[in-house]
Coordinates of C-alpha atoms in Angstrom, one line a residue:
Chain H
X1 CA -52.6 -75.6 42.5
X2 CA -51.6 -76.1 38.8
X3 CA -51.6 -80.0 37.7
X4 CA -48.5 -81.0 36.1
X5 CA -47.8 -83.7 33.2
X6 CA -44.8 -85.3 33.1
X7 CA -44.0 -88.4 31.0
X8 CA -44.0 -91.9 32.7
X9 CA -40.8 -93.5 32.5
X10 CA -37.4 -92.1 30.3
X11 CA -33.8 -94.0 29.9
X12 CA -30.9 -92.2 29.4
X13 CA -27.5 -93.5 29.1
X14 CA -24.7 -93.0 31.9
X15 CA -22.9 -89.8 31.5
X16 CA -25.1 -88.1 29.3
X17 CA -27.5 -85.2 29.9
X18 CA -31.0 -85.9 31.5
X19 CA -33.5 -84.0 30.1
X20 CA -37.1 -84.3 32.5
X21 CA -39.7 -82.1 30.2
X22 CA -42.7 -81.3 32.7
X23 CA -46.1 -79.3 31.8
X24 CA -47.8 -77.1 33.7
X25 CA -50.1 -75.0 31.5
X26 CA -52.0 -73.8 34.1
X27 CA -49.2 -72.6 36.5
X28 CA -50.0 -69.0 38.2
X29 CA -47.9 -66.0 38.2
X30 CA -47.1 -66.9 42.1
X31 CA -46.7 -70.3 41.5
X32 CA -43.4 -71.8 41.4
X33 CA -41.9 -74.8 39.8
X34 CA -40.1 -77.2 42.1
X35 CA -38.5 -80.5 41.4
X36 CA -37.7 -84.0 43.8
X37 CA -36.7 -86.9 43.7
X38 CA -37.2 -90.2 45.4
X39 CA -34.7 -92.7 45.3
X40 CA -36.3 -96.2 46.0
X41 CA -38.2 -95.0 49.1
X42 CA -36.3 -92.7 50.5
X43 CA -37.7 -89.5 51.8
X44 CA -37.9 -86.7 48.7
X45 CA -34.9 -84.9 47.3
X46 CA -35.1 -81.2 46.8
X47 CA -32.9 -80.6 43.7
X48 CA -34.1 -77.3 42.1
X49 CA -37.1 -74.6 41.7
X50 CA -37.4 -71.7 40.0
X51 CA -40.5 -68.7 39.9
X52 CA -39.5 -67.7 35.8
X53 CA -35.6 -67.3 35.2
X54 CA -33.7 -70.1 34.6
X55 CA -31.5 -71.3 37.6
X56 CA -28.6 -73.3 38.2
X57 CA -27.1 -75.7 41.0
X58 CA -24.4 -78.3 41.7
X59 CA -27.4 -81.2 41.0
X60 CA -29.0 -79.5 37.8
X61 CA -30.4 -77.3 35.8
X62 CA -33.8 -75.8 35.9
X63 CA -35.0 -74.3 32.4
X64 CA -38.4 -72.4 32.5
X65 CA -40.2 -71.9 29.0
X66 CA -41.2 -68.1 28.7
X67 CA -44.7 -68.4 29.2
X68 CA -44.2 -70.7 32.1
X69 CA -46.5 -73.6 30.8
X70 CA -43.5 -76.2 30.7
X71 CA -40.4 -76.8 32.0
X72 CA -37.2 -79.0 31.7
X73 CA -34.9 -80.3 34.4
X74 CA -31.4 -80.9 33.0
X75 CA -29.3 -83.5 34.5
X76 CA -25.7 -82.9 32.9
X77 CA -24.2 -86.1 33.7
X78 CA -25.8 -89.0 34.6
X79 CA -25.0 -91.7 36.7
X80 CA -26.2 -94.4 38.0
X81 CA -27.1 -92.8 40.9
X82 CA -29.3 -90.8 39.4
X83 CA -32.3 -93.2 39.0
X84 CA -35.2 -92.1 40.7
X85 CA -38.4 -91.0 40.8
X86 CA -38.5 -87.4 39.7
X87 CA -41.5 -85.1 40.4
X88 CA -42.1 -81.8 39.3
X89 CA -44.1 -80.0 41.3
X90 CA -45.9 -76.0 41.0
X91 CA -46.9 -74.4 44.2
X92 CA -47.0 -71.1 45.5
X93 CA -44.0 -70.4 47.6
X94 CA -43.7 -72.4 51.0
X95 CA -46.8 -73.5 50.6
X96 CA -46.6 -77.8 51.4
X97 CA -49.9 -78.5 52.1
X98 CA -53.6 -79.1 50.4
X99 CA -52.5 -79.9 46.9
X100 CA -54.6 -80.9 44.0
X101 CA -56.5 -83.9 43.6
X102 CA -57.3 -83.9 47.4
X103 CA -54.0 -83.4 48.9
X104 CA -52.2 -84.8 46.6
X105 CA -48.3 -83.1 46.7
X106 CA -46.6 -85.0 44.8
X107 CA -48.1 -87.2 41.8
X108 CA -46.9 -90.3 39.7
X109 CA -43.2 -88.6 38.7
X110 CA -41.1 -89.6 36.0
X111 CA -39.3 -93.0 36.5
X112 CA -35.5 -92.3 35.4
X113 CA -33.4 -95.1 34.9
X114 CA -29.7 -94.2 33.7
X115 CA -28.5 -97.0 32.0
X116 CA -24.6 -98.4 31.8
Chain I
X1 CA -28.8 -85.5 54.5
X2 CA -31.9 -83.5 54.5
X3 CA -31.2 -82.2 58.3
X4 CA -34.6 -84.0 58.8
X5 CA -34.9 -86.8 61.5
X6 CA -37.0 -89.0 61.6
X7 CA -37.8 -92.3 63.8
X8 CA -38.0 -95.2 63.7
X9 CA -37.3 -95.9 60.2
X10 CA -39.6 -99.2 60.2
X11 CA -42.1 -100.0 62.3
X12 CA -44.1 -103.7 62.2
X13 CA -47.8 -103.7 65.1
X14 CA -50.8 -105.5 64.5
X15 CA -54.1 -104.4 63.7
X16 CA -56.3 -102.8 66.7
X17 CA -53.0 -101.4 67.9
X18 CA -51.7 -97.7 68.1
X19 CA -47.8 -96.2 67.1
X20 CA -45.9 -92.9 67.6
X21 CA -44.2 -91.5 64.7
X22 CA -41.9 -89.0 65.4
X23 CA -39.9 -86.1 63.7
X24 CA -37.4 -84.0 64.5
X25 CA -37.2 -80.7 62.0
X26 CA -33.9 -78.9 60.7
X27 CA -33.0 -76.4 63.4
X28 CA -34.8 -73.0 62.7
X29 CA -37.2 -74.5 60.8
X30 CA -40.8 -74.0 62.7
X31 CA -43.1 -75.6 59.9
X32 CA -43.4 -79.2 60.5
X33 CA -45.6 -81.2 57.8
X34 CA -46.8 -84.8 57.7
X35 CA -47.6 -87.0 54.7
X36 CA -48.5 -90.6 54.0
X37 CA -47.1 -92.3 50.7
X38 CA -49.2 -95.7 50.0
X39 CA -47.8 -98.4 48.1
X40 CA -47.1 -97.0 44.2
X41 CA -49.2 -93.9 45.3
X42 CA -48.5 -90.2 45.4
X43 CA -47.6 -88.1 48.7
X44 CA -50.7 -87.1 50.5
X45 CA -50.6 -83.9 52.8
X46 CA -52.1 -85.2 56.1
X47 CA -51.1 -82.3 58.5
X48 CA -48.9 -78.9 59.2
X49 CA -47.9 -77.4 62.3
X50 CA -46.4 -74.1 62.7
X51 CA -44.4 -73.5 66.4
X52 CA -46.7 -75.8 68.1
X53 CA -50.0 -74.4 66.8
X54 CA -51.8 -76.6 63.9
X55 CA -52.0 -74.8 60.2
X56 CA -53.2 -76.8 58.0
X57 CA -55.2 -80.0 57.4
X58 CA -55.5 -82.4 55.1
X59 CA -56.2 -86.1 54.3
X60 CA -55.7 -87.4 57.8
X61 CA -58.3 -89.6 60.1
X62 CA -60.2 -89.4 63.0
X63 CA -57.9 -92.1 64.1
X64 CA -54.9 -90.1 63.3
X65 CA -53.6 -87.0 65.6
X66 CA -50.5 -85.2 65.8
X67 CA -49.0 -82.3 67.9
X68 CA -45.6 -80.4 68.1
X69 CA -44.1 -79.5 71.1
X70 CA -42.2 -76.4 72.5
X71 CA -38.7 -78.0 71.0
X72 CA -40.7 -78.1 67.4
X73 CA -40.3 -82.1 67.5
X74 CA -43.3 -83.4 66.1
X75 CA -45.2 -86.8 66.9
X76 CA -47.6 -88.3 64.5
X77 CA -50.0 -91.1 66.8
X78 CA -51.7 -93.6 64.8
X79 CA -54.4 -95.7 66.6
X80 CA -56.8 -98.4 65.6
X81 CA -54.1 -99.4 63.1
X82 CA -55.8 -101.4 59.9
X83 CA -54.3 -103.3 57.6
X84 CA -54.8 -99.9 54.9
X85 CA -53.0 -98.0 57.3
X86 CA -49.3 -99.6 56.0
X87 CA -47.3 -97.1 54.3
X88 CA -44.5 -94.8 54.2
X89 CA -45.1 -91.7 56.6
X90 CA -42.8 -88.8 55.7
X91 CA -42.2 -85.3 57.6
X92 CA -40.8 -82.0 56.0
X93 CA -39.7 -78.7 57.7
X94 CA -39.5 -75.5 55.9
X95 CA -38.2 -71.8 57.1
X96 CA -39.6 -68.9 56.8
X97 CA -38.6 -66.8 54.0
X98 CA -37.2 -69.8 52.4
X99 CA -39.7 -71.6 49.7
X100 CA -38.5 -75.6 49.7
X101 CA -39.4 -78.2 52.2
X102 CA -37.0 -80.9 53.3
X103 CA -37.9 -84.6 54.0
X104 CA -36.5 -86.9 56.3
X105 CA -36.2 -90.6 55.4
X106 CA -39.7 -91.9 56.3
X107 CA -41.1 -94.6 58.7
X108 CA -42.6 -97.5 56.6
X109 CA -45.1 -98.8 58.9
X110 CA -46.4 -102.2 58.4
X111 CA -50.1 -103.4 59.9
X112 CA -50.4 -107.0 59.9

C-alpha cells in the first residue's frame, strides 16, 4: 500500500472552505484515494474517494493532482461539526485489510478544528 | 448512520476474563472486517470474513478468534483479557463491486 503524509493539525474558521492537502507519492495506478473521518471516537466516516478524476459529493470535494502523488479534500463550508479526525487513505479498490506498517489502515490523520 | 451495527457500545470485565463482540453488516454486504484502535493509535486490521469463510488476517492474537455465521453477523471473542487489550474495536462491511467500507460505532472495551 502507498504511505500517505498528511499534516498534523489545521484550523479553519466556521464557514469557510477546508482544504486537507494529503501526499501519496508512491500511490499505484490501481490504487485509490479515499478519505474518513472520526469524530471523537466514533466509528470512521466515509466521505469521498476517487481513482484520478476529480469527484464531487454533498460532504466534499475530492481534487486529485494529475500525477496522482497528492491530493486535497475540500470542505466548502465548515462548521463546527466538522471537527474531526480526517484520514486519507490509498488502497486498491475494496481492499480493507493488511495495510502498511503491519496493518496499519488508517494512520495519525489530520486533526481539524473549525473554529467560531 | 453507517447501516453498521454494532454491540455493545461499551463494555467494562476484568483481566483473565473473556467478551463477545458482535457486528451486524449493512444488508448485502458479505465482507465483514474487524479492527482494533488503541488509545491515540491508528486502526489496525485484525481480521476479514467473506460469507462465513475467513479472508484475510492480520494483527489479531492467539487469544483472539472470530467467525461469521450463515446471517453474515459477525462475533469477535476476546479471551484472557489483559489490561493492553482495552481499546476501541470497530467492524466494516463492504459489497462487492462497490470500493468503500462502512464502520459501525465501535465497542470501547475496558480491561481493569
Amino acid at each position: 500500500d502507498a504511505k500517505t503524509t498528511q499534516p498534523t493539525s489545521m484550523d479553519c474558521a466556521e464557514g469557510r472552505a477546508a482544504n486537507l492537502p494529503c501526499n501519496h507519492s508512491t500511490i499505484s495506478g490501481n490504487e485509490y484515494v479515499y478519505w474518513y473521518r472520526q469524530i471523537h471516537s466514533q466509528g470512521p466516516q466515509y466521505i469521498i474517494h476517487g481513482l484520478k478524476n476529480n469527484e464531487t459529493n454533498e460532504m466534499a470535494s475530492l481534487i486529485i493532482t494529475e500525477d496522482r502523488k497528492s491530493s486535497t479534500l475540500i470542505l466548502p463550508h465548515a462548521t463546527l461539526r466538522d471537527t474531526a479526525v480526517y484520514y486519507c487513505i490509498v488502497r486498491v479498490a475494496g481492499e480493507w485489510y493488511g495495510g502498511s506498517q503491519g496493518n496499519l489502515i488508517f494512520g495519525k490523520g489530520t486533526k481539524l478544528s473549525v473554529k467560531p | 448512520d453507517s447501516g453498521v451495527t454494532q454491540t455493545p457500545k461499551h463494555l467494562i470485565t476484568a483481566t483473565g476474563q473473556r467478551v463477545t463482540l458482535r457486528c451486524s453488516p449493512r444488508s448485502g454486504d458479505l465482507s465483514v472486517y474487524w479492527y482494533q484502535q488503541s488509545l491515540d493509535q491508528g486502526l489496525q486490521f485484525l481480521i476479514q470474513y467473506y460469507n462465513g469463510e475467513e479472508r484475510a488476517k492480520g494483527n489479531i492474537l492467539e487469544r483472539f478468534s472470530a467467525q461469521q455465521f450463515p446471517d453474515l453477523h459477525s462475533e469477535l471473542n476476546l479471551s484472557s483479557l489483559e489490561l493492553g487489550d482495552s481499546a476501541l474495536y470497530f467492524c466494516a462491511s463492504t459489497r462487492q463491486g462497490n470500493t468503500e467500507a462502512f464502520f459501525g460505532q465501535g465497542t470501547r472495551l475496558t480491561v481493569v
